[in-house]
Structures are given as C-alpha cells and as structure tokens.
C-alpha cells in the first residue's frame, strides 16, 4: 500500500459504516485529507464524526450526492483522488414502505457521482492511480437456503427487495463505468455489519435500545432467518485494502464467516445486557422478545465466501462475534449521549408505523 498523501471523498460519512471509516482512516492515514459529503437524512448524524472535523484535514459538507454542481465543485476544489462511496438509503424495511428515495439516492445518486468523478478524472488526464470504491451489499445476490454454498464474486445477481434491487442497479452502473470508460472503479459486497454508531432501526441497535427502555423486541417470523455478521471495524479494514490494493474492475466479497440465526443473536444480546447493564426496567431481558409478522419477501439466509479478498489482499476479520457483540453492547451503554437524541418524534412515528400492527 502506498503512503503518498491522498485527497479522499467519503460519501455518507455521517452514517454508520462510513462514519466508522472516517475514524479508521483518520487514525491509520493521518497524512491524508478527507472530505465527507452527507445529506444528513434521518440516518445521518454529524455527532458521529464531529470530534474529528478540523478545517485542515477533515471537512464536512452537507449535501446530496445527486447534486451534480455541488459534487463537481467538491471534487475540483479539493483535488480529490480517491472516492469511497457509501451514501445510500440502507434499510430494507423502509424500502418496502417507501422505495422512491432508494431509487433517487442509490441509483441516480450513484450515477451522478460516477459521472462527476469521470469528468474530474478526464480533466486531470486520466491518472492511473486514482480510485472510486463503490460499497455494496451481499443482498444483491438474493437468498440462500440452509446448506447452499455461500455467495462469492461469481454468484449471479438476484435482488429481492427494493433496497437490494437499487443496490444491484448501482453495482451494474459502477462496473459499466469501469468497463466502458476505463474509470478506475472497484466494487465490494459485504454482509451484515454491527458495532458503534449504528442507527437504532436495524436489528442489533434496535434490540439494545428497546431493552434499555423496557420495550418489546420484535423478532420477524420464527426468528430462524440467518445473517453473516461482521464487526464494522473489520469492514473498514477491508475497504481500506480494496481501495488501496484492489484491482480496478474487480469485485470483492467481504464477510464475517459468522452465521447466526436472528433469534440466537437476540438471545445473546439479552444475556449480554443482563450481564453488563446495571439498571434495566425488565430483567431478564428475554421476557421482552415478541415473535411478530414477518418482513414481506424476507430473505432466508446470507453468507459470504471471502476467499478472494483473503488470498489477493491479505484481509481477514480480526474480531470474533462474541467479542464484537460484547464491545457493541458496552459502547451503547457508555454512549447514551449519542443515541438518546435520535429518539425523536420522527423516530417514534417510524417505530409506530413499522411495529404497532405487528406487536398488537
Ligand atoms: P446508513 O443508513 O447508516 O448511512 C447512510 C448515510 O448516507 C447517512 O449518513 C445518510 O445521511 C447518507 N445519505 C443518504 N442519502 C444521501 C444522499 N442522497 N446524499 C448524501 N448522503 C446521503 O448506512 P450504512 O448501514 O452505514 O451503509 C453504508 C453503505 O454500506 C450503504 O451503501 C449500504 O448499502 C452498504 N452496506 C451496508 C451494510 C450494513 O450492514 N449496514 C452491509 C453491506 C453494505
Ligand atoms: O446484508 C447486508 C445488509 O444488512 C445491508 O445491505 C443493509 O443495509 C443492512 O440494513 C442489513 O440488512 P438486514 O435486513 O439484514 O438488516 P436488519 O438489521 O434490518 O435485519 C437483520 C435481520 O433481523 C433480518 O433477518 C430481519 C430481522 N429483524 C430486523 C428488525 C429491524 C427482526 O427480526 N426484527 C427487527 O426489528
């Protein structure tokens, strides 16, 4: 990996994974300049990266990746050489009730970013060492049954939710821009992340916050759906490897080799909270578990074969799921100042619309 200073644009940097990536990148590449572009949707939280923002090294711009004039200006003024593109609408349940925003950001926003970066790259004489990393998901591959081999880079696309379809479309755009225009684009497809700064609509942070507030924990269907969990810092280390060492035009699958059924995961979280949280309104926490109506089209199982990134880029997860979940629980217990302000009226309305009927 080269240590020449880079000018890096991280989109979605006030969100969960990209926020963690800003922290990671700032600590391991202190000579690089980082510009964060984030629209601050409901999922964006400036507090995630606020302590890092300083005019010389890390700057924050509130704006939409679909705003071509804004993106053109940012790329040129900051002489951006590398893009890590993570801005997205990311929640499957919201894509089922309101798919429009997913097409606008994930498809059209990615298109705008690719076009702006292409113009910027051409104007600089098509440098061969510039990079655009498009960060995507394993959900583009569809759903596995128990016993099926895990997804890898040759698995055909079969997206099944509006979210997954929008990410699949954006992956195809990213690869087409590399193939047609020679733009130095890389694509990564990762399994479920967890860790600090995760918005409490996703299963793990929702479970933790509900336990702290004594509210029911909704488990969809019979709880037997399986996800492959990866600690977010391990994902950030993988993204760093791909961005700096990956081959343009290539795709890298990233996963934790940690398949866990949802009900088992929730039980582990309940036990950790019983052990680590001093005061809980309901104890044992597992009394809060409620099996509720299933997510429409709920994918049964995801699993990733990460052989390529391990063999070609030397990446392996460092954090076991036992250790990562313990760290995550401890982080939420130690940082109420991060998550309490998120429990707004909008958030309450969202929960009401998602869960009221299911929990009735
Ligand atoms: P997130 O919802 O926590 O964060 C998304 C961020 O993007 C937010 O800060 C939001 O304000 C910003 N954003 C949304 N629309 C925007 C727009 N039009 N312009 C600029 N900013 C905008 O998402 P996340 O879970 O951190 O996921 C980040 C990326 O990683 C996504 O592309 C997602 O598809 C992918 N991914 C996520 C996971 C996971 O488990 N969370 C796994 C694999 C891949
Ligand atoms: O696989 C990668 C994907 O992981 C990312 O691309 C997505 O952006 C990310 O949100 C995540 O998608 P999931 O749908 O797998 O995550 P979620 O946390 O929403 O749900 C995890 C599992 O838990 C899933 O099987 C649905 C279930 N679930 C979820 C919620 C929110 C419940 O049982 N109850 C819940 O309340």
Coordinates of N, CA and C and ligand atoms in Angstrom, one line a residue, residues 12 14-18 37-45 63-66 85-90 105 135-138 163 167 190-193 198 201-202 235, ligand 1:
X12 N -21.6 9.7 2.6 CA -22.4 9.1 3.6 C -21.6 9.0 5.0
X14 N -21.6 10.6 7.7 CA -22.3 10.8 8.9 C -23.1 9.5 9.3
X15 N -23.0 8.5 8.4 CA -23.8 7.3 8.7 C -22.9 6.3 9.4
X16 N -23.5 5.1 9.5 CA -22.9 4.0 10.4 C -21.5 3.6 9.8
X17 N -21.5 2.9 8.7 CA -20.2 2.4 8.2 C -19.2 3.4 7.8
X18 N -19.7 4.4 7.0 CA -18.8 5.5 6.6 C -18.3 6.3 7.7
X37 N -19.0 14.0 2.5 CA -20.3 14.5 1.9 C -21.4 13.7 2.4
X38 N -22.4 14.4 3.0 CA -23.5 13.6 3.6 C -24.7 14.6 3.6
X39 N -25.9 14.0 3.2 CA -27.1 14.8 3.1 C -27.8 15.0 4.5
X40 N -27.2 14.2 5.5 CA -27.9 14.2 6.8 C -29.4 13.9 6.7
X41 N -29.7 12.8 6.1 CA -31.0 12.2 6.2 C -31.3 11.8 7.7
X42 N -32.4 11.2 7.9 CA -32.7 10.7 9.3 C -31.6 9.8 9.8
X43 N -30.8 9.1 8.9 CA -29.8 8.2 9.3 C -28.5 8.8 9.5
X44 N -28.3 10.0 9.1 CA -27.0 10.7 9.2 C -26.9 11.5 10.5
X45 N -25.8 11.4 11.2 CA -25.7 12.0 12.5 C -24.3 12.7 12.5
X63 N -24.8 17.8 1.9 CA -25.3 17.9 0.6 C -25.6 16.6 0.0
X64 N -26.3 16.6 -1.2 CA -26.8 15.4 -1.8 C -25.8 14.9 -2.9
X65 N -25.6 13.6 -2.9 CA -24.7 13.1 -3.9 C -25.3 13.3 -5.3
X66 N -26.6 13.5 -5.4 CA -27.3 13.7 -6.7 C -27.2 15.2 -7.2
X85 N -17.5 5.5 -1.8 CA -18.9 5.8 -1.9 C -19.8 4.9 -1.1
X86 N -20.3 5.5 0.0 CA -21.1 4.7 0.9 C -22.5 5.3 1.1
X87 N -22.7 6.6 0.7 CA -24.0 7.2 0.9 C -25.1 6.4 0.3
X88 N -26.1 6.1 1.0 CA -27.2 5.3 0.5 C -28.4 5.4 1.4
X89 N -29.6 5.0 0.9 CA -30.7 4.6 1.7 C -30.4 3.1 2.0
X90 N -30.4 2.7 3.3 CA -29.8 1.4 3.6 C -30.8 0.4 4.3
X105 N -31.5 8.0 -4.5 CA -30.1 8.1 -3.9 C -29.2 6.9 -4.5
X135 N -19.3 0.9 -2.6 CA -19.5 0.0 -1.5 C -20.9 -0.6 -1.5
X136 N -21.0 -1.9 -1.6 CA -22.4 -2.5 -1.8 C -22.5 -3.7 -0.8
X137 N -23.6 -4.4 -1.1 CA -24.1 -5.4 -0.1 C -24.2 -6.8 -0.7
X138 N -24.2 -7.8 0.2 CA -24.5 -9.2 -0.2 C -25.9 -9.4 -0.6
X163 N -34.7 -2.3 -1.8 CA -33.3 -1.9 -1.4 C -32.3 -2.7 -2.2
X167 N -29.5 -1.3 -5.0 CA -28.0 -1.5 -4.8 C -27.5 -2.3 -6.0
X190 N -20.6 -6.6 0.9 CA -20.4 -7.1 2.3 C -21.6 -7.6 2.9
X191 N -21.4 -8.4 3.9 CA -22.5 -9.0 4.7 C -22.9 -8.0 5.8
X192 N -23.8 -8.4 6.8 CA -24.3 -7.5 7.8 C -23.2 -7.0 8.7
X193 N -23.2 -5.7 8.9 CA -22.2 -5.1 9.8 C -22.9 -4.8 11.1
X198 N -24.5 2.7 15.1 CA -25.5 2.0 14.2 C -26.9 2.6 14.5
X201 N -32.7 1.4 14.0 CA -33.8 0.8 13.3 C -33.4 -0.6 12.9
X202 N -32.1 -0.9 12.9 CA -31.5 -2.2 12.5 C -31.6 -3.1 13.7
X235 N -14.9 -4.5 8.6 CA -15.3 -4.0 7.3 C -14.4 -2.8 6.8
Ligands
LIG1 P1 -26.6 4.4 7.0 O1 -28.0 4.4 6.6 O2 -26.2 4.2 8.4 O3 -25.9 5.7 6.4 C1 -26.1 6.2 5.2 C2 -25.6 7.7 5.1 O4 -25.8 8.2 3.8 C3 -26.3 8.6 6.1 O5 -25.4 9.4 6.8 C4 -27.2 9.5 5.2 O6 -27.4 10.8 5.7 C5 -26.4 9.5 3.9 N1 -27.2 9.8 2.7 C6 -28.3 9.2 2.4 N2 -28.8 9.7 1.2 C7 -27.8 10.6 0.8 C8 -27.7 11.4 -0.3 N3 -28.6 11.5 -1.3 N4 -26.6 12.2 -0.4 C9 -25.6 12.2 0.5 N5 -25.7 11.4 1.6 C10 -26.8 10.6 1.8 O7 -26.0 3.2 6.0 P2 -24.9 2.1 6.4 O8 -25.5 1.0 7.0 O9 -23.7 2.8 7.0 O10 -24.5 1.7 4.9 C11 -23.5 2.4 4.2 C12 -23.3 1.7 2.8 O11 -22.8 0.4 3.0 C13 -24.5 1.6 2.0 O12 -24.2 1.8 0.7 C14 -25.0 0.2 2.2 O13 -25.7 -0.3 1.1 C15 -23.7 -0.5 2.4 N6 -23.7 -1.8 3.2 C16 -24.3 -1.7 4.5 C17 -24.2 -2.9 5.2 C18 -24.7 -2.9 6.7 O14 -24.8 -4.0 7.3 N7 -25.2 -1.8 7.2 C19 -23.6 -4.0 4.7 C20 -23.1 -4.0 3.4 C21 -23.1 -2.9 2.7

